[in-house]
GROMACS .gro file of C-alpha atoms in nm:
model
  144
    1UNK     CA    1  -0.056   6.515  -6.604
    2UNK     CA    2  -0.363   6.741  -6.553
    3UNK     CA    3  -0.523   6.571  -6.873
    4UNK     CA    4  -0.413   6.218  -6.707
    5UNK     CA    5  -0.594   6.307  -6.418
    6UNK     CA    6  -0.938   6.444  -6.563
    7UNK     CA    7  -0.951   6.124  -6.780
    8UNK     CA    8  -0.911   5.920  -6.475
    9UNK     CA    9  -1.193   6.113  -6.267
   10UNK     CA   10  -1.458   6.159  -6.613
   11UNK     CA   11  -1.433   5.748  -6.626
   12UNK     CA   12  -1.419   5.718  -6.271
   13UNK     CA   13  -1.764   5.950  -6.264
   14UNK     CA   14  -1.917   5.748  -6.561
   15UNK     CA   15  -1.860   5.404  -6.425
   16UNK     CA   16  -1.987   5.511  -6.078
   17UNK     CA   17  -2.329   5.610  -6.238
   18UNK     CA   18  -2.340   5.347  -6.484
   19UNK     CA   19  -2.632   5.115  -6.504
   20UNK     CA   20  -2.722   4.821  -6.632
   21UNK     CA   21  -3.062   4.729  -6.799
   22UNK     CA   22  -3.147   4.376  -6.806
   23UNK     CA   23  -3.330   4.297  -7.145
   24UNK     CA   24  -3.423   3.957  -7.007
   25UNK     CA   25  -3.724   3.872  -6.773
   26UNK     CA   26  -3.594   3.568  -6.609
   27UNK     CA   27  -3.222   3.758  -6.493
   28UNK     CA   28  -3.472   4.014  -6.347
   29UNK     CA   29  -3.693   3.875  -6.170
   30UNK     CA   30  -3.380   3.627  -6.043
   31UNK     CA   31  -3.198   3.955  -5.931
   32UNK     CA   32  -3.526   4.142  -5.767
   33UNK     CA   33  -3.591   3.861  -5.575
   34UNK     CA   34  -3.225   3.838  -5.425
   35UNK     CA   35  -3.189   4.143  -5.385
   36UNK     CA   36  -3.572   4.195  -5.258
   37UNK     CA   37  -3.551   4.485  -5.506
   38UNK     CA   38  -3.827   4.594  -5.740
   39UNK     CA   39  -3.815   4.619  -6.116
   40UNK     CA   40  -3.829   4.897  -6.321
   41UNK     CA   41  -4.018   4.762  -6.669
   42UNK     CA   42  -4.011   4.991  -6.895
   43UNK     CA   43  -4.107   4.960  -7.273
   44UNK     CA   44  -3.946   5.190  -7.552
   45UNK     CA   45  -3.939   5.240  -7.900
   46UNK     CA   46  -3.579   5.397  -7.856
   47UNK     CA   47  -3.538   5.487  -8.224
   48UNK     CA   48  -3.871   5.620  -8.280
   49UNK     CA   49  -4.081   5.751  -8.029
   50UNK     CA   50  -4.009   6.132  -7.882
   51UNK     CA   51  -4.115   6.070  -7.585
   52UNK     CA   52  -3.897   5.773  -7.516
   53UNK     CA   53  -3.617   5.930  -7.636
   54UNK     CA   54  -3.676   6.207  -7.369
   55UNK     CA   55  -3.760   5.999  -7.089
   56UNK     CA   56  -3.388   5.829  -7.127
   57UNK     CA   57  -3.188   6.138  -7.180
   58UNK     CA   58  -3.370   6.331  -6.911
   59UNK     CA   59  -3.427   6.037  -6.656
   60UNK     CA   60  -3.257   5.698  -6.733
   61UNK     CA   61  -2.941   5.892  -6.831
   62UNK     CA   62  -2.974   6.127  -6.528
   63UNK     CA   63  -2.675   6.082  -6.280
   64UNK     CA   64  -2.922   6.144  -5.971
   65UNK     CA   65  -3.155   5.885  -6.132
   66UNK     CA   66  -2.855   5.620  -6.189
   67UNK     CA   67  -2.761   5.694  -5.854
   68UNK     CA   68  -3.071   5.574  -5.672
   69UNK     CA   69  -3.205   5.292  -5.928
   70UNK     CA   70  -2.872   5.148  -5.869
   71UNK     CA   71  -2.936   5.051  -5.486
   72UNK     CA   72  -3.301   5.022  -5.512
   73UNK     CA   73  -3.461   4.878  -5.880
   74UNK     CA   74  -3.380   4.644  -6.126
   75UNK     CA   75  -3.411   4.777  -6.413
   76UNK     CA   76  -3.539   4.578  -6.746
   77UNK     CA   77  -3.619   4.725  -7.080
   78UNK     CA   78  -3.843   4.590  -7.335
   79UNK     CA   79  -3.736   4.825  -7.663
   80UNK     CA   80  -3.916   4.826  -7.971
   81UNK     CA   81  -3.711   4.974  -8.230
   82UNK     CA   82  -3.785   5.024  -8.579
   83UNK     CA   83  -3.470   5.108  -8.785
   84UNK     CA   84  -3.302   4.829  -8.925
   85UNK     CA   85  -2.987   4.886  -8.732
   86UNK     CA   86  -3.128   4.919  -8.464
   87UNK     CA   87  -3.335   4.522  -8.494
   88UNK     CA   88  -3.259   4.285  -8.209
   89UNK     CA   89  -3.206   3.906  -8.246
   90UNK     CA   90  -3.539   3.724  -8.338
   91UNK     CA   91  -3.434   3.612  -7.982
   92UNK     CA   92  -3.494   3.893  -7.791
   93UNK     CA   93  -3.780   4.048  -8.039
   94UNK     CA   94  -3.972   3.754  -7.873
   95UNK     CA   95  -3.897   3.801  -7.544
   96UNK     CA   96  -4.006   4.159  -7.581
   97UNK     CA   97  -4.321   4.034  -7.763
   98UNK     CA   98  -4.399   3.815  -7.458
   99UNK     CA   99  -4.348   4.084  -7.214
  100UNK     CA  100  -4.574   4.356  -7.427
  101UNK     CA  101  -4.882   4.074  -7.460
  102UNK     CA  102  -4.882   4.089  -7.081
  103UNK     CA  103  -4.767   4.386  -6.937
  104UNK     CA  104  -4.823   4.644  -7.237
  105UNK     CA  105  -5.179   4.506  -7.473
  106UNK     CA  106  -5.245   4.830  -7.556
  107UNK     CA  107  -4.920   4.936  -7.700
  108UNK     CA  108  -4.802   5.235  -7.479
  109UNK     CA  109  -4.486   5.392  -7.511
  110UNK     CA  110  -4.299   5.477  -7.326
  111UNK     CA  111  -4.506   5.281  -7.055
  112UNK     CA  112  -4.285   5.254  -6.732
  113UNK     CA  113  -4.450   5.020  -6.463
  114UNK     CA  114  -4.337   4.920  -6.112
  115UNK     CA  115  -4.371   4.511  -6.080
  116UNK     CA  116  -4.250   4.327  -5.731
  117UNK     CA  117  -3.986   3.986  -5.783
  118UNK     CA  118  -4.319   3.764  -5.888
  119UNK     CA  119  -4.414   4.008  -6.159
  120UNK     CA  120  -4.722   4.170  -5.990
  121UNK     CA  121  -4.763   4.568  -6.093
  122UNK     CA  122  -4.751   4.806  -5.828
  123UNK     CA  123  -4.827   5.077  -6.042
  124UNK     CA  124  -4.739   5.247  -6.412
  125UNK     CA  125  -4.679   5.547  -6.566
  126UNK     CA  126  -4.552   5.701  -6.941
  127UNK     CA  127  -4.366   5.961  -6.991
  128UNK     CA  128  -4.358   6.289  -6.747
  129UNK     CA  129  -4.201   6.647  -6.819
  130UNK     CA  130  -4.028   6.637  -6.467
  131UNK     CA  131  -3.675   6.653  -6.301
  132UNK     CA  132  -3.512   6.278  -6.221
  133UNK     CA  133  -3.613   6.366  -5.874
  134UNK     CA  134  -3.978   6.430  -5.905
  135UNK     CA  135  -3.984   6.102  -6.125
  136UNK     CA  136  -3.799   5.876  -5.905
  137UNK     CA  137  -4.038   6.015  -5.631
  138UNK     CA  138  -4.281   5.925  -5.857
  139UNK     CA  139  -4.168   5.579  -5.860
  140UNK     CA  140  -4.127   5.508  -5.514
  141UNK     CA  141  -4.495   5.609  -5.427
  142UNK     CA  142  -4.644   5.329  -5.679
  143UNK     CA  143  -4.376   5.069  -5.425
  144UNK     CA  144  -4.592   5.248  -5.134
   0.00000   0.00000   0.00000
């Protein structure tokens, strides 16, 4: 019964903090301007690049980070992986494409900008050796 019930609370916890990442531009900016949210863009090489990699375990991943993007971004990710197994459909490799020749011409990664419902940046930033508070804090300045 005690096993029963720390099953029940670990999902409970993981689906309260879950979050979803829209990989598609036009569900994003369709949900940001509903919800007169902002959107999180944020552009990854998830199989490849350290810094990416550390930016979603110690952010993205971050239960006090989940918490607040969940009530106040949209988030949308624009990965870039390189492993085979890892490939997206040709798809969604063009959708990415599109969003990188406009938001990311230089090829940063991780580059993490700040864009209101019509797609206008507010402000961007790259990876940043700092708790999920300092970033989110971070965040919300660039909406100021």
């Amino acid at each position: 019964m005690k096993n029963l019930l720390f099953g029940i609370a670990f999902i409970t916890s993981s689906v309260m903090f879950a979050q979803h990442w829209e990989t598609h531009w036009k569900e994003a900016t369709s949900k940001a301007a509903k919800t007169d949210h902002n959107i999180v863009l944020v552009f990854s090489g998830s199989d490849w690049c350290g810094p990416c990699i550390k930016l979603d375990k110690n952010i993205w991943q971050s239960p006090e980070f989940q918490k607040y993007a969940d009530s106040h971004w949209i988030l949308l990710r624009a990965d870039f992986p390189r492993k085979k197994g890892n490939k997206f459909s040709a798809e969604q490799t063009a959708e990415n494409a599109k969003l990188a020749e406009k938001y990311n011409q230089n090829g940063y990664f991780p580059l993490v900008l700040i864009l209101n419902s019509n797609g206008k940046v507010l402000g961007t930033t790259g990876y940043k050796n700092v708790s999920a508070s300092e970033y989110i804090k971070l965040l919300k300045d660039m909406e100021s």
